[in-house]
Coordinates of C-alpha atoms (C1' of nucleotides) in Angstrom, one line a residue:
Chain A
M724 CA -46.6 -55.7 -139.0
T725 CA -47.8 -52.8 -141.8
R726 CA -46.9 -49.6 -140.4
Q727 CA -50.5 -48.9 -139.2
R728 CA -50.7 -51.4 -137.5
R729 CA -47.4 -50.6 -135.6
L730 CA -48.2 -47.6 -134.6
V731 CA -51.2 -48.4 -133.4
Y732 CA -49.3 -51.4 -130.9
D733 CA -46.8 -48.3 -130.1
V734 CA -49.8 -45.7 -128.8
L735 CA -51.6 -48.5 -126.6
L736 CA -47.8 -48.7 -125.1
R737 CA -47.1 -45.6 -124.7
D738 CA -49.6 -44.9 -122.6
L739 CA -50.4 -48.1 -120.8
D740 CA -54.4 -46.2 -119.5
H741 CA -56.7 -48.5 -121.7
P742 CA -58.3 -47.0 -124.0
T743 CA -60.7 -46.9 -126.5
A744 CA -60.6 -47.1 -129.8
S745 CA -61.7 -43.9 -130.9
E746 CA -58.8 -43.1 -128.1
V747 CA -56.4 -44.4 -129.6
F748 CA -57.4 -43.0 -133.3
L749 CA -57.1 -39.8 -132.1
R750 CA -53.7 -40.3 -130.7
A751 CA -52.2 -42.0 -133.9
K752 CA -53.4 -39.5 -136.1
D753 CA -51.4 -37.3 -134.5
Q754 CA -48.6 -39.0 -135.9
L755 CA -50.1 -40.3 -139.0
A756 CA -52.8 -37.9 -140.2
G757 CA -54.6 -40.2 -142.8
I758 CA -55.5 -42.8 -140.6
S759 CA -59.3 -44.3 -140.3
L760 CA -61.0 -45.1 -137.8
A761 CA -61.8 -48.3 -139.5
T762 CA -58.1 -48.7 -139.8
V763 CA -58.2 -48.1 -136.1
Y764 CA -60.6 -51.3 -135.9
N765 CA -59.2 -53.4 -138.7
C766 CA -55.5 -53.2 -136.0
L767 CA -57.1 -53.2 -132.6
E768 CA -58.6 -56.3 -133.7
T769 CA -55.4 -57.6 -135.9
L770 CA -52.8 -57.7 -132.6
T771 CA -55.7 -59.1 -130.0
D772 CA -56.0 -62.4 -132.7
A773 CA -52.3 -62.8 -132.8
G774 CA -52.7 -62.3 -128.8
L775 CA -50.3 -59.0 -128.7
V776 CA -53.5 -57.0 -127.9
K777 CA -55.9 -58.1 -125.0
Q778 CA -59.6 -56.8 -125.2
V779 CA -61.1 -55.2 -121.6
N780 CA -65.0 -54.8 -121.7
L781 CA -66.9 -53.0 -118.6
D782 CA -70.8 -53.2 -119.1
R783 CA -71.2 -52.4 -122.4
E784 CA -69.1 -49.7 -122.3
P785 CA -66.4 -49.4 -125.2
S786 CA -64.1 -52.1 -125.6
R787 CA -60.6 -50.8 -124.1
Y788 CA -57.7 -52.0 -124.8
C789 CA -54.6 -53.6 -123.3
P790 CA -51.0 -54.4 -124.3
N791 CA -49.8 -56.4 -120.7
L792 CA -50.2 -59.7 -121.6
H793 CA -49.3 -60.9 -117.9
E794 CA -52.6 -62.4 -115.7
H795 CA -54.2 -59.6 -114.5
A796 CA -57.5 -58.3 -113.8
H797 CA -58.5 -54.7 -114.1
F798 CA -60.0 -52.6 -111.3
F799 CA -61.7 -49.3 -112.7
C800 CA -62.8 -46.0 -111.0
M801 CA -66.5 -45.4 -111.1
S802 CA -65.8 -41.8 -110.4
C803 CA -62.7 -40.8 -112.4
G804 CA -63.3 -43.7 -114.8
A805 CA -59.4 -44.4 -115.1
V806 CA -58.7 -48.1 -115.5
Q807 CA -55.7 -49.6 -113.9
D808 CA -54.5 -53.4 -114.3
V809 CA -54.4 -55.7 -111.2
A810 CA -51.9 -58.4 -110.5
P811 CA -52.6 -62.1 -109.3
A812 CA -51.1 -62.2 -105.8
S813 CA -49.9 -65.5 -105.9
N814 CA -49.5 -67.2 -108.8
D815 CA -51.4 -70.2 -107.7
G816 CA -53.5 -70.5 -111.0
G817 CA -55.0 -67.2 -110.5
L818 CA -58.0 -68.2 -108.5
C819 CA -57.3 -66.6 -105.5
G820 CA -57.0 -63.4 -104.5
W821 CA -55.5 -60.0 -106.1
R822 CA -53.1 -57.4 -104.8
I823 CA -55.2 -53.9 -104.6
P824 CA -53.1 -51.0 -104.8
E825 CA -53.6 -49.5 -101.8
G826 CA -55.4 -46.7 -101.0
N827 CA -58.3 -48.2 -103.7
R828 CA -61.3 -49.3 -102.8
V829 CA -63.2 -52.0 -103.9
E830 CA -66.8 -52.0 -104.4
K831 CA -68.3 -54.3 -106.5
M832 CA -66.1 -57.6 -108.2
E833 CA -67.3 -59.1 -111.6
V834 CA -65.8 -62.6 -112.4
A835 CA -66.8 -64.2 -115.5
M836 CA -64.9 -67.8 -117.1
R837 CA -65.4 -69.2 -120.4
G838 CA -64.7 -72.5 -121.2
L839 CA -66.4 -76.0 -122.0
C840 CA -69.4 -77.0 -120.3
R841 CA -69.7 -80.4 -118.6
R842 CA -71.8 -81.6 -121.7
C843 CA -69.9 -80.1 -124.6
A844 CA -66.4 -80.9 -122.8
A845 CA -67.8 -84.8 -122.9
V846 CA -69.1 -84.6 -126.7
E847 CA -66.0 -83.0 -127.4
E848 CA -63.5 -85.6 -125.5
S849 CA -65.4 -88.7 -127.8
D850 CA -65.5 -86.6 -130.4
S851 CA -61.7 -86.1 -130.3
E852 CA -61.8 -89.9 -129.7
E853 CA -63.0 -90.9 -133.3
T854 CA -60.8 -88.0 -135.4
G855 CA -58.0 -87.7 -132.9
D856 CA -58.3 -83.7 -133.5
V857 CA -59.7 -82.1 -130.3
S858 CA -60.6 -78.5 -131.9
A859 CA -61.6 -79.4 -135.0
S860 CA -65.1 -80.5 -133.6
R861 CA -65.7 -77.7 -131.3
A862 CA -64.5 -75.3 -134.2
A863 CA -67.4 -76.7 -135.8
R864 CA -69.8 -76.3 -133.4
A865 CA -68.9 -72.7 -132.7
A866 CA -69.4 -72.0 -136.2
N867 CA -73.0 -72.2 -135.5
Chain B
M245 CA -95.0 -54.1 -109.9
T246 CA -97.2 -53.9 -113.3
R247 CA -98.2 -56.6 -114.8
Q248 CA -95.4 -56.3 -117.7
R249 CA -92.4 -56.0 -114.6
R250 CA -94.1 -59.0 -113.0
L251 CA -94.5 -60.8 -116.1
V252 CA -90.3 -60.1 -116.8
Y253 CA -89.5 -60.7 -113.5
D254 CA -91.0 -64.2 -114.0
V255 CA -89.7 -65.2 -117.4
L256 CA -86.0 -64.9 -115.4
L257 CA -87.6 -66.6 -112.9
R258 CA -89.6 -69.6 -115.1
D259 CA -86.2 -70.9 -116.7
L260 CA -82.7 -69.8 -115.2
D261 CA -80.2 -69.6 -118.1
H262 CA -79.9 -65.9 -118.3
P263 CA -81.7 -64.8 -121.5
T264 CA -80.8 -61.6 -124.1
A265 CA -83.2 -59.3 -123.9
S266 CA -85.0 -60.4 -127.2
E267 CA -85.1 -63.5 -125.5
V268 CA -87.6 -61.6 -123.0
F269 CA -89.1 -60.8 -125.0
L270 CA -89.9 -63.9 -127.1
R271 CA -91.5 -65.5 -123.9
A272 CA -92.8 -62.6 -122.1
K273 CA -95.3 -62.5 -126.1
D274 CA -96.5 -65.5 -125.3
Q275 CA -98.1 -64.6 -122.4
L276 CA -98.6 -60.9 -122.7
A277 CA -99.7 -60.8 -127.2
G278 CA -99.0 -57.2 -127.1
I279 CA -96.0 -56.1 -125.1
S280 CA -93.3 -55.3 -127.2
L281 CA -89.4 -54.5 -126.6
A282 CA -88.7 -51.2 -125.5
T283 CA -91.2 -52.2 -122.5
V284 CA -88.8 -55.6 -121.5
Y285 CA -85.9 -53.2 -121.8
N286 CA -87.8 -50.7 -119.7
C287 CA -88.4 -53.6 -117.5
L288 CA -85.3 -55.2 -116.9
E289 CA -83.8 -51.7 -116.4
T290 CA -86.4 -51.2 -113.9
L291 CA -86.1 -54.6 -112.6
T292 CA -82.1 -54.0 -112.4
D293 CA -81.8 -50.5 -111.0
A294 CA -84.2 -52.0 -108.4
G295 CA -81.8 -54.4 -107.4
L296 CA -83.9 -57.8 -108.0
V297 CA -81.9 -58.8 -111.0
K298 CA -78.0 -58.9 -112.6
Q299 CA -76.8 -57.8 -115.7
V300 CA -74.5 -59.9 -117.3
N301 CA -72.5 -58.8 -119.9
L302 CA -69.7 -61.2 -121.7
D303 CA -67.4 -58.8 -124.2
R304 CA -70.0 -57.0 -126.7
E305 CA -72.4 -59.6 -126.8
P306 CA -76.0 -58.4 -126.1
S307 CA -76.4 -58.3 -122.4
R308 CA -78.3 -61.2 -120.2
Y309 CA -79.7 -61.3 -117.4
C310 CA -79.9 -62.5 -113.9
P311 CA -82.8 -63.0 -110.5
N312 CA -79.9 -65.1 -108.3
L313 CA -79.0 -62.6 -106.1
H314 CA -75.8 -64.4 -104.0
E315 CA -73.0 -63.6 -104.9
H316 CA -71.7 -65.8 -107.8
A317 CA -69.5 -65.9 -111.2
H318 CA -71.2 -66.9 -114.3
F319 CA -69.4 -69.3 -116.7
F320 CA -69.9 -68.9 -120.0
C321 CA -69.9 -72.1 -122.9
M322 CA -67.6 -70.8 -125.4
S323 CA -69.0 -74.7 -127.9
C324 CA -73.2 -74.5 -127.1
G325 CA -73.5 -70.5 -125.1
A326 CA -75.1 -71.8 -122.4
V327 CA -74.5 -69.4 -119.1
Q328 CA -74.4 -71.5 -115.0
D329 CA -74.1 -68.9 -112.1
V330 CA -70.5 -70.8 -110.1
A331 CA -71.4 -70.5 -106.8
P332 CA -68.1 -69.2 -104.4
A333 CA -66.1 -72.1 -102.9
S334 CA -66.1 -70.6 -99.4
N335 CA -67.7 -67.5 -97.7
D336 CA -65.0 -65.2 -97.7
G337 CA -65.3 -61.7 -99.4
G338 CA -65.7 -63.5 -103.3
L339 CA -62.0 -63.0 -103.7
C340 CA -60.8 -66.9 -102.9
G341 CA -61.9 -69.9 -104.9
W342 CA -65.1 -70.7 -107.5
R343 CA -66.9 -74.2 -107.2
I344 CA -66.6 -74.9 -110.6
P345 CA -69.5 -77.3 -111.6
E346 CA -67.5 -81.2 -111.9
G347 CA -66.3 -81.5 -115.9
N348 CA -66.4 -78.0 -117.2
R349 CA -63.2 -77.1 -118.8
V350 CA -62.0 -73.7 -117.8
E351 CA -60.6 -71.5 -120.7
K352 CA -59.9 -68.5 -119.1
M353 CA -61.4 -66.1 -116.5
E354 CA -61.6 -62.5 -116.6
V355 CA -61.6 -60.4 -113.5
A356 CA -63.1 -56.7 -113.3
M357 CA -63.1 -54.7 -110.7
R358 CA -65.5 -51.7 -109.8
G359 CA -64.7 -49.2 -107.0
L360 CA -62.5 -46.0 -106.8
C361 CA -59.4 -45.6 -107.0
R362 CA -57.1 -44.7 -104.7
R363 CA -57.0 -41.0 -104.8
C364 CA -61.0 -40.7 -106.2
A365 CA -60.7 -42.2 -102.6
A366 CA -58.7 -39.5 -101.2
V367 CA -60.6 -36.9 -102.1
E368 CA -64.7 -38.8 -101.1
E369 CA -63.0 -38.7 -97.8
S370 CA -61.8 -35.9 -97.5
D371 CA -65.1 -34.2 -99.9
S372 CA -67.1 -36.2 -96.5
E373 CA -64.7 -35.1 -93.4
E374 CA -66.1 -31.0 -94.9
T375 CA -69.8 -31.9 -96.4
G376 CA -70.9 -35.2 -93.8
D377 CA -72.5 -36.8 -96.6
V378 CA -70.8 -39.5 -98.3
S379 CA -72.6 -40.1 -101.0
A380 CA -72.9 -36.7 -102.6
S381 CA -69.9 -35.8 -103.9
R382 CA -68.6 -39.1 -106.0
A383 CA -72.3 -38.2 -107.5
A384 CA -71.8 -35.2 -108.1
R385 CA -68.9 -36.4 -109.7
A386 CA -70.6 -39.2 -111.5
A387 CA -72.8 -36.3 -113.5
N388 CA -69.9 -35.3 -116.1
Chain C
dT25 C1' -42.1 -54.2 -164.1
dT26 C1' -46.2 -56.2 -163.5
dT27 C1' -48.9 -59.7 -160.9
dT28 C1' -51.0 -60.9 -157.2
dG29 C1' -52.5 -60.5 -152.8
dA30 C1' -52.9 -58.6 -148.1
dT31 C1' -54.3 -53.7 -146.4
dT32 C1' -55.9 -49.7 -146.5
dT33 C1' -59.9 -45.8 -146.6
dA34 C1' -63.9 -43.7 -146.4
dG35 C1' -68.5 -44.8 -146.2
dA36 C1' -72.7 -47.5 -145.9
dA37 C1' -74.3 -50.7 -143.1
dT38 C1' -75.6 -53.0 -138.7
dA39 C1' -77.1 -54.7 -133.9
dA40 C1' -77.9 -53.5 -129.2
dT41 C1' -79.6 -50.1 -126.8
dT42 C1' -81.7 -45.8 -125.5
dC43 C1' -84.4 -42.0 -126.4
dT44 C1' -89.0 -39.1 -127.2
dT45 C1' -93.3 -38.8 -128.1
dG46 C1' -97.7 -39.6 -127.6
dA47 C1' -101.5 -42.8 -125.6
dT48 C1' -103.1 -45.9 -121.9
dT49 C1' -103.0 -47.2 -117.0
dT50 C1' -102.7 -47.0 -111.6
dG51 C1' -103.8 -44.6 -107.8
dT52 C1' -105.9 -40.9 -105.3
dC53 C1' -109.4 -38.1 -104.0
dG54 C1' -113.5 -35.5 -104.2
Chain D
dC1107 C1' -118.4 -43.7 -109.4
dG1108 C1' -115.3 -40.4 -111.5
dA1109 C1' -111.7 -37.1 -112.6
dC1110 C1' -106.9 -35.6 -112.4
dA1111 C1' -102.1 -36.2 -112.1
dA1112 C1' -98.7 -39.4 -112.0
dA1113 C1' -96.9 -43.2 -113.5
dT1114 C1' -96.0 -46.6 -117.3
dC1115 C1' -96.5 -48.5 -121.5
dA1116 C1' -96.0 -48.4 -126.6
dA1117 C1' -93.7 -47.4 -131.7
dG1118 C1' -90.4 -46.5 -134.1
dA1119 C1' -87.3 -42.9 -134.5
dA1120 C1' -82.2 -41.8 -133.3
dT1121 C1' -77.6 -42.9 -130.9
dT1122 C1' -73.6 -45.5 -130.8
dA1123 C1' -70.0 -48.9 -131.1
dT1124 C1' -68.4 -51.7 -134.4
dT1125 C1' -68.4 -54.4 -138.4
dC1126 C1' -68.7 -54.7 -143.6
dT1127 C1' -67.7 -53.2 -148.6
dA1128 C1' -66.0 -52.1 -152.6
dA1129 C1' -62.3 -49.5 -154.4
dA1130 C1' -57.7 -47.3 -153.8
dT1131 C1' -53.4 -48.5 -153.1
dC1132 C1' -49.2 -50.7 -150.9
dA1133 C1' -45.4 -54.1 -151.2
dA1134 C1' -43.4 -58.5 -151.8
dA1135 C1' -42.9 -62.0 -155.5
dA1136 C1' -42.2 -62.8 -160.2

DNA sequence: TTTTGATTTAGAATAATTCTTGATTTGTCG
DNA sequence: CGACAAATCAAGAATTATTCTAAATCAAAA
């Protein structure tokens, strides 16, 4: 945790408004004049890889960053651009329902899942029988 | 519906594998040698605006295109990169459950909603009392 | 203190997408 | 049929977010 990483993380924690990398950069500069945009990108990536921060994307807009590690969805206001966290309605594994804040109007919802399709899950299963290592084969294929 | 648009649309309909713009371009070229990537982008945008096609994004990867207009989610295989459509488990408005294909392993799920936050919904409400036109005020603000 | 390795910086490079401009096609009307 | 207007297309330049590169800096260990 270097000074720059600490600062970038603090910026994210101070206002939980899902800033873009550029916005983080502007806020960080106020406190550490010499910091560069590249460093902000580096720090955001490091923090994301470390699991302290989540990268949030909507369409092809610039990525936004969120230090909320609880399971949640995101609500993007089409009018003012604000981004809110939305908590799950219950602890049933996230497949079912969200606590939409009172007054918000949802016009569209997008759901994306990531994982292994049947075929790849099967291959991994058989690979792990041979090697005993579940993650190795996936990593090997992912390297393509 | 011009020749190029028809072709791009047919390419999407032929294989429902969510190709990127470049992939659409490669397939389209086979049937209309002179078509350009810019035209493919134009056509995809036109088709999307017309509501015949949906643009599908995961993270910052190239956009993919999908002619399935039914409500559905997307499943991205982390190993082979395949993208599958996932149907809702019931017709309850999409808040609740998805028919994950047998054998698929979901490791992560992302939910994004778009709409109007409480404040903007309230403003629009009061605007429409004055003007009688719900969409005008939103459009005006969106133009910023 | 020197070394070592990681991190930061600035700017160049990249990749997807959009924009611009001129050419082409299409539809319409005489 | 032929001319004109409007829409569309093509080619390449431009844009934008992001990543890469290489040199400079820093921090901890020896």
